[in-house]
Amino acid sequence: MDWARQIHIKTPAEIAIMREAGRVNAEVLGTVKALLKPGVSTADLNAAAEEVLRKHNCFSPFKGYGHPPFPTSITVSINRELVHGIPKKDRKLRDGDIVSIDCGTVLDGYVADSALSAGVGEISPKARALLEVTEGALHAGIQMMRVGNRTGDVGAAIQQYVESRGYHVTREYTGHGVGRQMHEGPQVPNYGKPGTGLPLKQGMTIALEPMVLVGTHATRVLPDQWTVVSADGSLTAHFEHSVAVTAGDPLILTVP
Ligand code: MG
Ligand code: MG
């Protein structure tokens, strides 16, 4: 990734469009989450997501992204798969899996990006705890998205939340500015030092996305050149919201 990417400060009108894109993205994720049952294929999940996007005359920026071009509108990553799993007809969900779904929505040229992780059927207490820690870390980061703070304050809050509970945050994949493009500046890692990094300004829109691993922060990429897995095979989870910095409280764009 080219992280010298430009930061685009958004006007209230632009943020309003992103909020609408975020609503659609939340509907996609909610629809897919409701389908997480044993026997459902990850390609079925992608088809359901595309149906929601089409209904709103939207599309996902994931399809065709990168090299090799990503083939689908959502990513579906199961258990040891942290992010960027490719949906397939022959990949069926099983009881006890934890599944991370990531989607983007483009509406009127603006992008919203969010992700969630959830269980299939009965999941282990260990898996449930991982989901809770990862979602909690996202909200710890969101609370730092205020004028006067810096990107390092956000990363530090996420890292502290995760590591103080005995889990690990990824180093290779980060949060990012979002809006006119899926990936804009600034880069917002899931780790950091308070008081460092770029100052947050009103009108910045950033996708925060803690990616949390049970056993190690180390990852590797599978031969499909996309799927990122934990290096030790341990469970992983991923939650993400696109968030606007305002004059007051942070505004989460990717909720219903
Ligand atoms: Mg995402
Ligand atoms: Mg993202």
XYZ file of N, CA and C and ligand atoms in Angstrom, residues 62 102 113-114 174-176 182-183 207 209 238 240, ligand 2:
40
model
N -14.446 -3.741 -3.353
C -13.515 -4.864 -3.200
C -13.321 -5.604 -4.522
N -16.125 -8.771 5.813
C -15.727 -7.385 5.543
C -16.391 -6.975 4.237
N -16.808 1.475 4.736
C -16.064 0.215 4.899
C -16.276 -0.258 6.322
N -16.798 -1.475 6.499
C -16.912 -2.007 7.859
C -16.879 -3.520 7.837
N -3.714 -2.261 8.659
C -4.026 -1.116 9.509
C -5.360 -0.470 9.133
N -5.844 0.373 10.032
C -6.936 1.274 9.694
C -6.438 2.338 8.723
N -7.391 3.091 8.141
C -7.044 3.975 7.020
C -8.123 5.027 6.822
N -11.379 3.857 -1.249
C -11.437 2.895 -0.144
C -10.268 3.111 0.813
N -9.091 3.424 0.275
C -7.931 3.649 1.137
C -7.363 5.036 0.887
N -11.493 4.566 8.653
C -11.938 3.201 8.957
C -10.973 2.615 9.985
N -9.972 -0.565 12.293
C -10.240 -1.991 12.134
C -9.270 -2.874 12.902
N -11.987 -9.784 13.625
C -11.840 -8.481 12.951
C -13.150 -7.716 13.057
N -14.700 -3.622 12.284
C -14.340 -2.351 11.632
C -15.559 -1.445 11.524
Mg -10.788 -1.123 5.886
